[in-house]
PDB file of C-alpha atoms in Angstrom:
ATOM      1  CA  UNK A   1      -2.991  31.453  43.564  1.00  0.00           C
ATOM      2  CA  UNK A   2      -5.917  33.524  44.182  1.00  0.00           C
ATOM      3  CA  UNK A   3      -6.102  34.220  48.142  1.00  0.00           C
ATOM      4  CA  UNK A   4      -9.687  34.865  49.863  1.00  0.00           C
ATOM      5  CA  UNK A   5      -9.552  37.595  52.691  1.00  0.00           C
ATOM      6  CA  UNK A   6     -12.441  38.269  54.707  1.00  0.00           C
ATOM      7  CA  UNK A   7     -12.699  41.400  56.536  1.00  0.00           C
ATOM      8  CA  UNK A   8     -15.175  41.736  59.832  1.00  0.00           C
ATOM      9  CA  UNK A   9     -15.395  45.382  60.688  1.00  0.00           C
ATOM     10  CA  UNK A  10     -16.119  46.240  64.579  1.00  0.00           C
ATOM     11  CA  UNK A  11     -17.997  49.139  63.239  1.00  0.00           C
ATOM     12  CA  UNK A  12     -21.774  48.526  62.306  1.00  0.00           C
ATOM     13  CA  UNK A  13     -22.030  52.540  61.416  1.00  0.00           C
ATOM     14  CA  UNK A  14     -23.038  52.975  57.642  1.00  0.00           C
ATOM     15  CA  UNK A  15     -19.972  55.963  57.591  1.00  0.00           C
ATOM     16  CA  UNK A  16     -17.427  54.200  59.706  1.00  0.00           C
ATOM     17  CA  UNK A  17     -14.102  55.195  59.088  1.00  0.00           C
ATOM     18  CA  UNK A  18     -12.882  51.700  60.045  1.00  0.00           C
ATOM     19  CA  UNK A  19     -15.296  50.469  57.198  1.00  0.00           C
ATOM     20  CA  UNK A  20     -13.924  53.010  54.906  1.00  0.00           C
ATOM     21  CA  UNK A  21     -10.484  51.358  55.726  1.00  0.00           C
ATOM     22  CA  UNK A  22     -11.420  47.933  54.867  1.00  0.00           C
ATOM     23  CA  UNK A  23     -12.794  49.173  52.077  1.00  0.00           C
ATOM     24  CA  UNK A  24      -9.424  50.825  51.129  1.00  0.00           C
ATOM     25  CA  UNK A  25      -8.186  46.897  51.960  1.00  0.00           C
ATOM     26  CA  UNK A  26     -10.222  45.737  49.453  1.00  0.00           C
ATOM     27  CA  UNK A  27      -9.100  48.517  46.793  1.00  0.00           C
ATOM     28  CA  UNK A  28      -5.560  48.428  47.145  1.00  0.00           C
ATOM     29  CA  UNK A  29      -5.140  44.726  47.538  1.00  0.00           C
ATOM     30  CA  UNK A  30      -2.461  43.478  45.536  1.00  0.00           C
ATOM     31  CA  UNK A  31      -2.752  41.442  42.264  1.00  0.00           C
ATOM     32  CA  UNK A  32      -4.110  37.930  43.458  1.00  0.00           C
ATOM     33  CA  UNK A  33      -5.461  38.860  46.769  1.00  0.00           C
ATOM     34  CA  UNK A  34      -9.305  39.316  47.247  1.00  0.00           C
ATOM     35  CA  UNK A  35     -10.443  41.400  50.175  1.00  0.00           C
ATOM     36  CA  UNK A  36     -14.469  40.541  50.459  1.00  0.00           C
ATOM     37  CA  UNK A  37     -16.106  43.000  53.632  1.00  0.00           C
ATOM     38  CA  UNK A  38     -18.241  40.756  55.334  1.00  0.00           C
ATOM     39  CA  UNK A  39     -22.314  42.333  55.870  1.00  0.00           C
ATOM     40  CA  UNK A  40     -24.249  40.953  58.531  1.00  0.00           C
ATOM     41  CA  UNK A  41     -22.160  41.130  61.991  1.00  0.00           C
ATOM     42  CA  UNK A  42     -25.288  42.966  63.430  1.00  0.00           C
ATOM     43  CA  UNK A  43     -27.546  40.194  62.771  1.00  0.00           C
ATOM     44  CA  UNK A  44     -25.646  37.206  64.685  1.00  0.00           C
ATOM     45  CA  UNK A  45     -27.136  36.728  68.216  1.00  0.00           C
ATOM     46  CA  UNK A  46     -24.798  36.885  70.693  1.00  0.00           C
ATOM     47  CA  UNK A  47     -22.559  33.470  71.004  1.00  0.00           C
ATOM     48  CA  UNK A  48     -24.665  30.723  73.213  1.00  0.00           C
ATOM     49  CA  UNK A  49     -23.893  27.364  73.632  1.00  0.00           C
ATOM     50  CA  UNK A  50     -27.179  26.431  73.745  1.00  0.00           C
ATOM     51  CA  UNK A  51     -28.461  27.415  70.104  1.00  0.00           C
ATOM     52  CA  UNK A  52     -25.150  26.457  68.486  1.00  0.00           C
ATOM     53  CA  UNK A  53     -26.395  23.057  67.809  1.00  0.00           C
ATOM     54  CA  UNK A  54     -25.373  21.467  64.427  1.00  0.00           C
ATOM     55  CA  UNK A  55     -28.696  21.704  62.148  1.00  0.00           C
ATOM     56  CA  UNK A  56     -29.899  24.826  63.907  1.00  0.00           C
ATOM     57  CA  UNK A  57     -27.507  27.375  63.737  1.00  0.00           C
ATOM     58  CA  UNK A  58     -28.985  30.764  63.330  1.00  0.00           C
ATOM     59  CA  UNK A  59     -28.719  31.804  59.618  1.00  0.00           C
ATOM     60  CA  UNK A  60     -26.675  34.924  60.106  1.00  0.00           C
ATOM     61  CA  UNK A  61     -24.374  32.793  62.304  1.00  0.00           C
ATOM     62  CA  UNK A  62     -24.131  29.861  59.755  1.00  0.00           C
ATOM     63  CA  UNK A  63     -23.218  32.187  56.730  1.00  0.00           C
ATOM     64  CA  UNK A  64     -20.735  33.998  58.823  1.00  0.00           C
ATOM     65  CA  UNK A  65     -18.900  30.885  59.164  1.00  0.00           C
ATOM     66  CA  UNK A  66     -19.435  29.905  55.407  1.00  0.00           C
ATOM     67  CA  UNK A  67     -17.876  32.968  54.303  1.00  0.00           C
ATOM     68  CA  UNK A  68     -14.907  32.403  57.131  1.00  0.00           C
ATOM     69  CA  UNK A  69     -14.404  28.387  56.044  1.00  0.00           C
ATOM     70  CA  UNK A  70     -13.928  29.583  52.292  1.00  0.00           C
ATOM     71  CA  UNK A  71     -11.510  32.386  53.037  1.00  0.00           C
ATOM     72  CA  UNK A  72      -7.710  31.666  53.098  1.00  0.00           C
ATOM     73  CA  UNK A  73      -7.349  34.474  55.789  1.00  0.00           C
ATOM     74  CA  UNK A  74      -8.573  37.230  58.250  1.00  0.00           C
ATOM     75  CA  UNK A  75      -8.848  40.816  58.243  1.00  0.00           C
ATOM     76  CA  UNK A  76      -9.933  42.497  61.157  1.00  0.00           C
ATOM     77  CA  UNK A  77     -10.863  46.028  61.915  1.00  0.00           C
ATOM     78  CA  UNK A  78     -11.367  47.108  64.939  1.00  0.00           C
ATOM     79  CA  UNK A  79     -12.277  50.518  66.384  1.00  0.00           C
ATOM     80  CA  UNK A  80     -12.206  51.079  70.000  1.00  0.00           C
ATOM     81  CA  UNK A  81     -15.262  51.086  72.355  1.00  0.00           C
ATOM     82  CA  UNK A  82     -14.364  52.342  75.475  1.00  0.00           C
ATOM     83  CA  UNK A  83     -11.006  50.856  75.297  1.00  0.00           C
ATOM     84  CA  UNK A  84     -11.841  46.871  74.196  1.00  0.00           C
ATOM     85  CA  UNK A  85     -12.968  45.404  71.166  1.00  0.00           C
ATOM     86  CA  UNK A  86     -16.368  46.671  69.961  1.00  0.00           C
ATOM     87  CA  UNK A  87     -18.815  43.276  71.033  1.00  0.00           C
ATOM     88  CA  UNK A  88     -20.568  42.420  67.837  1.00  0.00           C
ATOM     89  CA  UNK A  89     -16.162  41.744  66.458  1.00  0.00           C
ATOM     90  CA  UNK A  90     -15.834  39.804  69.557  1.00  0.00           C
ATOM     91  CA  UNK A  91     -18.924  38.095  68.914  1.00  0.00           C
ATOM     92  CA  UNK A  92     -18.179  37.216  65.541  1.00  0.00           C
ATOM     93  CA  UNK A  93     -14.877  35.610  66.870  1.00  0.00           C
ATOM     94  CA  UNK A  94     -16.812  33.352  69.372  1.00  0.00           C
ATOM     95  CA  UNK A  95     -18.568  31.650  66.752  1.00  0.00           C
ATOM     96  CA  UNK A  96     -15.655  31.465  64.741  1.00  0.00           C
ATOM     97  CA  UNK A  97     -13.825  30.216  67.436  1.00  0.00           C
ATOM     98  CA  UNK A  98     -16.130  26.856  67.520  1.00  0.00           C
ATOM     99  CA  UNK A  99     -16.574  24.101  67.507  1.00  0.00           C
ATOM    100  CA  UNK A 100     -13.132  24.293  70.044  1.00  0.00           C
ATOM    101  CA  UNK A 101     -10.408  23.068  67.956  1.00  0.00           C
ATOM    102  CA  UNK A 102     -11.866  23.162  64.729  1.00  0.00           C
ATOM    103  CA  UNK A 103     -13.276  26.736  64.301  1.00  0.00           C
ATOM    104  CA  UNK A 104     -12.974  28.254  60.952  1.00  0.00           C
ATOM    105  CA  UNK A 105     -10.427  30.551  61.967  1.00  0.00           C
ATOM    106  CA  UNK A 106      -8.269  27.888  63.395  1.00  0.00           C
ATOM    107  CA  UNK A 107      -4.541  27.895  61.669  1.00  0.00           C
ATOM    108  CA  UNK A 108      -5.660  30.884  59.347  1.00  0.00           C
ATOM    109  CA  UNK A 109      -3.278  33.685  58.620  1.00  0.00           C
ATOM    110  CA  UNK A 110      -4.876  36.589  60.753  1.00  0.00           C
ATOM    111  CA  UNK A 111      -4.413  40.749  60.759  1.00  0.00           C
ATOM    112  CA  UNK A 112      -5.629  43.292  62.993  1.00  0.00           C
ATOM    113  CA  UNK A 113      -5.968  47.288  61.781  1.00  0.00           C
ATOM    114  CA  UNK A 114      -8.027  49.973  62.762  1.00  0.00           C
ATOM    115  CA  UNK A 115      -8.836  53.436  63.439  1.00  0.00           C
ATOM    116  CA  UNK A 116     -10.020  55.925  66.128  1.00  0.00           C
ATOM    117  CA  UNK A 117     -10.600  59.252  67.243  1.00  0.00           C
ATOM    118  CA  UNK A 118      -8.060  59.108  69.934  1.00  0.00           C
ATOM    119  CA  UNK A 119      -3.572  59.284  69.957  1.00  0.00           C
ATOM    120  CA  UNK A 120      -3.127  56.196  69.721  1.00  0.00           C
ATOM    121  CA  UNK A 121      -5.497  54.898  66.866  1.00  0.00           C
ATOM    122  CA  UNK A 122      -7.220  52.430  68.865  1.00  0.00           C
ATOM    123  CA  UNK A 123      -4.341  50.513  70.060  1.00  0.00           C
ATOM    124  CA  UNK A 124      -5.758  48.868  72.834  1.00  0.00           C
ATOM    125  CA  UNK A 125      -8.733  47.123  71.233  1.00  0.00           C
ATOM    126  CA  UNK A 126      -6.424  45.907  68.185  1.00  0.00           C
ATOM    127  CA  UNK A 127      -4.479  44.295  70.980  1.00  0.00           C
ATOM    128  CA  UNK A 128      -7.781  42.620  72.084  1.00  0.00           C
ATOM    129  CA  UNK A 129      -8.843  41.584  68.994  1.00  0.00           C
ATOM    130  CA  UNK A 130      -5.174  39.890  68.176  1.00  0.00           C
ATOM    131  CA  UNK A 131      -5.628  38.345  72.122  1.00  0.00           C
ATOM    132  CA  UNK A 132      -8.596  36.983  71.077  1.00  0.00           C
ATOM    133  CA  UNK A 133      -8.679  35.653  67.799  1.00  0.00           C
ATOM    134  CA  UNK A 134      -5.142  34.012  68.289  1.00  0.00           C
ATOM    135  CA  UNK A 135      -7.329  31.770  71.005  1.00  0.00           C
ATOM    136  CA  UNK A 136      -9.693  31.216  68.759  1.00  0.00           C
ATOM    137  CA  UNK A 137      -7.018  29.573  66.700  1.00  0.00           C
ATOM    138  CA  UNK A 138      -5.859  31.919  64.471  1.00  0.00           C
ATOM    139  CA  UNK A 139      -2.525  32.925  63.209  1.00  0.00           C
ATOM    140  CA  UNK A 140      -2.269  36.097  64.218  1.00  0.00           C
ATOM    141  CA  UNK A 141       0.751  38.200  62.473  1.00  0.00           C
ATOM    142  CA  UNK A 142       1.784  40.302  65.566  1.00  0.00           C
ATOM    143  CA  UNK A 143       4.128  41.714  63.620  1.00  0.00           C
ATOM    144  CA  UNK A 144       1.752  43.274  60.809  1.00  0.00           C
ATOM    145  CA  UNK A 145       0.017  45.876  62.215  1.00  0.00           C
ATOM    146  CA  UNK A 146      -1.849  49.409  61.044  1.00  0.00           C
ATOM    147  CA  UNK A 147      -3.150  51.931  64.110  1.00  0.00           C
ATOM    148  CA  UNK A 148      -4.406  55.449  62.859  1.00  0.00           C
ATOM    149  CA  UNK A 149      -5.082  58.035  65.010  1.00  0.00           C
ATOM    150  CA  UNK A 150      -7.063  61.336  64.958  1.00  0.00           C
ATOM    151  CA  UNK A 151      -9.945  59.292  62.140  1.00  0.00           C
ATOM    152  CA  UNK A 152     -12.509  62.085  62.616  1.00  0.00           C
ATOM    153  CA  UNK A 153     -10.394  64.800  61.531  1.00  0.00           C
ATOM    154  CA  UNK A 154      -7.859  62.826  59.270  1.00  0.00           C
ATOM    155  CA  UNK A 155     -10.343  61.652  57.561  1.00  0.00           C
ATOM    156  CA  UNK A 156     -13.222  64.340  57.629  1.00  0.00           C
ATOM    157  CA  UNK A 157     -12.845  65.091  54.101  1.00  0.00           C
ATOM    158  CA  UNK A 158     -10.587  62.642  52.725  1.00  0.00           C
ATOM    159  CA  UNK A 159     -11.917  58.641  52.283  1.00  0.00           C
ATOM    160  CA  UNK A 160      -8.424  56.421  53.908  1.00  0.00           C
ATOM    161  CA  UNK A 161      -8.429  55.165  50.096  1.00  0.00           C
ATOM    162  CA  UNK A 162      -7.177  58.314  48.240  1.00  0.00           C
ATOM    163  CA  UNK A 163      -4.848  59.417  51.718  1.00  0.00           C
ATOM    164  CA  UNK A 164      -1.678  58.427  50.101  1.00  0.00           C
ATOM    165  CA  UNK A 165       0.082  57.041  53.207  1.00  0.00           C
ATOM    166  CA  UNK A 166      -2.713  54.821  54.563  1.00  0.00           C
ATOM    167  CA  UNK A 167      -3.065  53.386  50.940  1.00  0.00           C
ATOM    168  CA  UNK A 168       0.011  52.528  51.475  1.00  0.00           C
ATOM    169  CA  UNK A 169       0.439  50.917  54.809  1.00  0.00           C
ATOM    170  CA  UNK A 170      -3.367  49.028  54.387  1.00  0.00           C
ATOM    171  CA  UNK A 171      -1.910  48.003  50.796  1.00  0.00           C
ATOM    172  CA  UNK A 172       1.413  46.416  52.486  1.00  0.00           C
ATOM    173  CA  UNK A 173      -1.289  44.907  55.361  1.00  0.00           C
ATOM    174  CA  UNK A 174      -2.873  43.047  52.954  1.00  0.00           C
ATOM    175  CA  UNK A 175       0.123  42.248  50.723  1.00  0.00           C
ATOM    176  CA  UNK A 176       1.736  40.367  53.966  1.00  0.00           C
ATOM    177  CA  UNK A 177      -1.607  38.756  54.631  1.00  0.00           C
ATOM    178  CA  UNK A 178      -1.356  37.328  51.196  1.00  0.00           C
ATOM    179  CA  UNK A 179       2.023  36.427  51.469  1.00  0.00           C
ATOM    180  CA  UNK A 180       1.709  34.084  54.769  1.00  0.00           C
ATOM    181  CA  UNK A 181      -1.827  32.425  53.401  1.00  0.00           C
ATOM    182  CA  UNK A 182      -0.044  31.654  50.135  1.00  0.00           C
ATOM    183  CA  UNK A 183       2.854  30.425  52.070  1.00  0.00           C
ATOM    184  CA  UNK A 184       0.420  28.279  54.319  1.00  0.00           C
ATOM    185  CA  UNK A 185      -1.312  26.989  51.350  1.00  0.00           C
TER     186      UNK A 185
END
């Protein structure tokens, strides 16, 4: 079974290291797992009730949740902005997150990585992200979980794809992710 993994990257920065990891996702993904990087987060309006109507969606919001009803789970990657989630992830989860009960993230296998400048690798926002998307109705794997630290230096010269080690831990990320959506198929 072939398993669909979407990836929504906090970071709208064309050299974001947290990009550069999903695309390391995407590379080391194991045989029959597909890691797809979503393009477009900075084109969905903020989340409003009011222009969420069925028929009138906004296009960037509609094919967001096209690309989240056809995959068979979530990667998320989430940098830190002063200590939260970066808005335009959190956004993407509110209109994943609807309509309430039915979202397209609702009873999906879901991970959280990332990477930041600071210690701690952006520890906090991951924890928002995983607070957040398991209300939206995701299954978040608390347990699977990949926090670098020190990104601008680590990975000044070196893309997180060819850094032995994070190839590694993104590769058994992904690996689990495919085992619990194949296991929930």
């Amino acid at each position: 079974m072939s398993v669909r993994i979407l990836a929504l990257v906090g970071s709208l920065r064309a050299g974001s290291t947290n990009r550069q990891l999903a695309e390391a996702a995407a590379k080391h993904a194991p045989e029959g797992a597909e890691v797809e990087l979503f393009e477009g987060l900075a084109d969905i309006p903020f989340y409003n009730e009011d222009i969420d109507v069925e028929g009138s969606v906004p296009a960037a919001a509609a094919r967001l949740r096209e690309a989240a009803g056809n995959a068979d789970a979530f990667l998320f990657v989430s940098p830190e902005y002063n200590g939260t989630i970066p808005a335009v992830l959190k956004n993407a989860i509110d209109w994943l997150s609807r309509p309430y009960g039915a979202g397209a993230l609702t009873g999906k296998p879901v991970a959280v990585v990332g990477t930041a400048f600071g210690q701690f690798g952006g520890v906090w926002a991951q924890d928002e992200t995983r607070k957040s998307a398991g209300i939206a109705g995701g299954k978040v794997l608390e347990d699977v979980k990949l926090s670098i630290p020190g990104s601008l230096t680590r990975f000044a010269e070196t893309h997180p794809a060819d850094d032995a080690e994070v190839a590694s831990q993104i590769a058994e990320v992904v690996s689990r992710l495919h085992g619990h959506a194949t296991a929930a198929a």
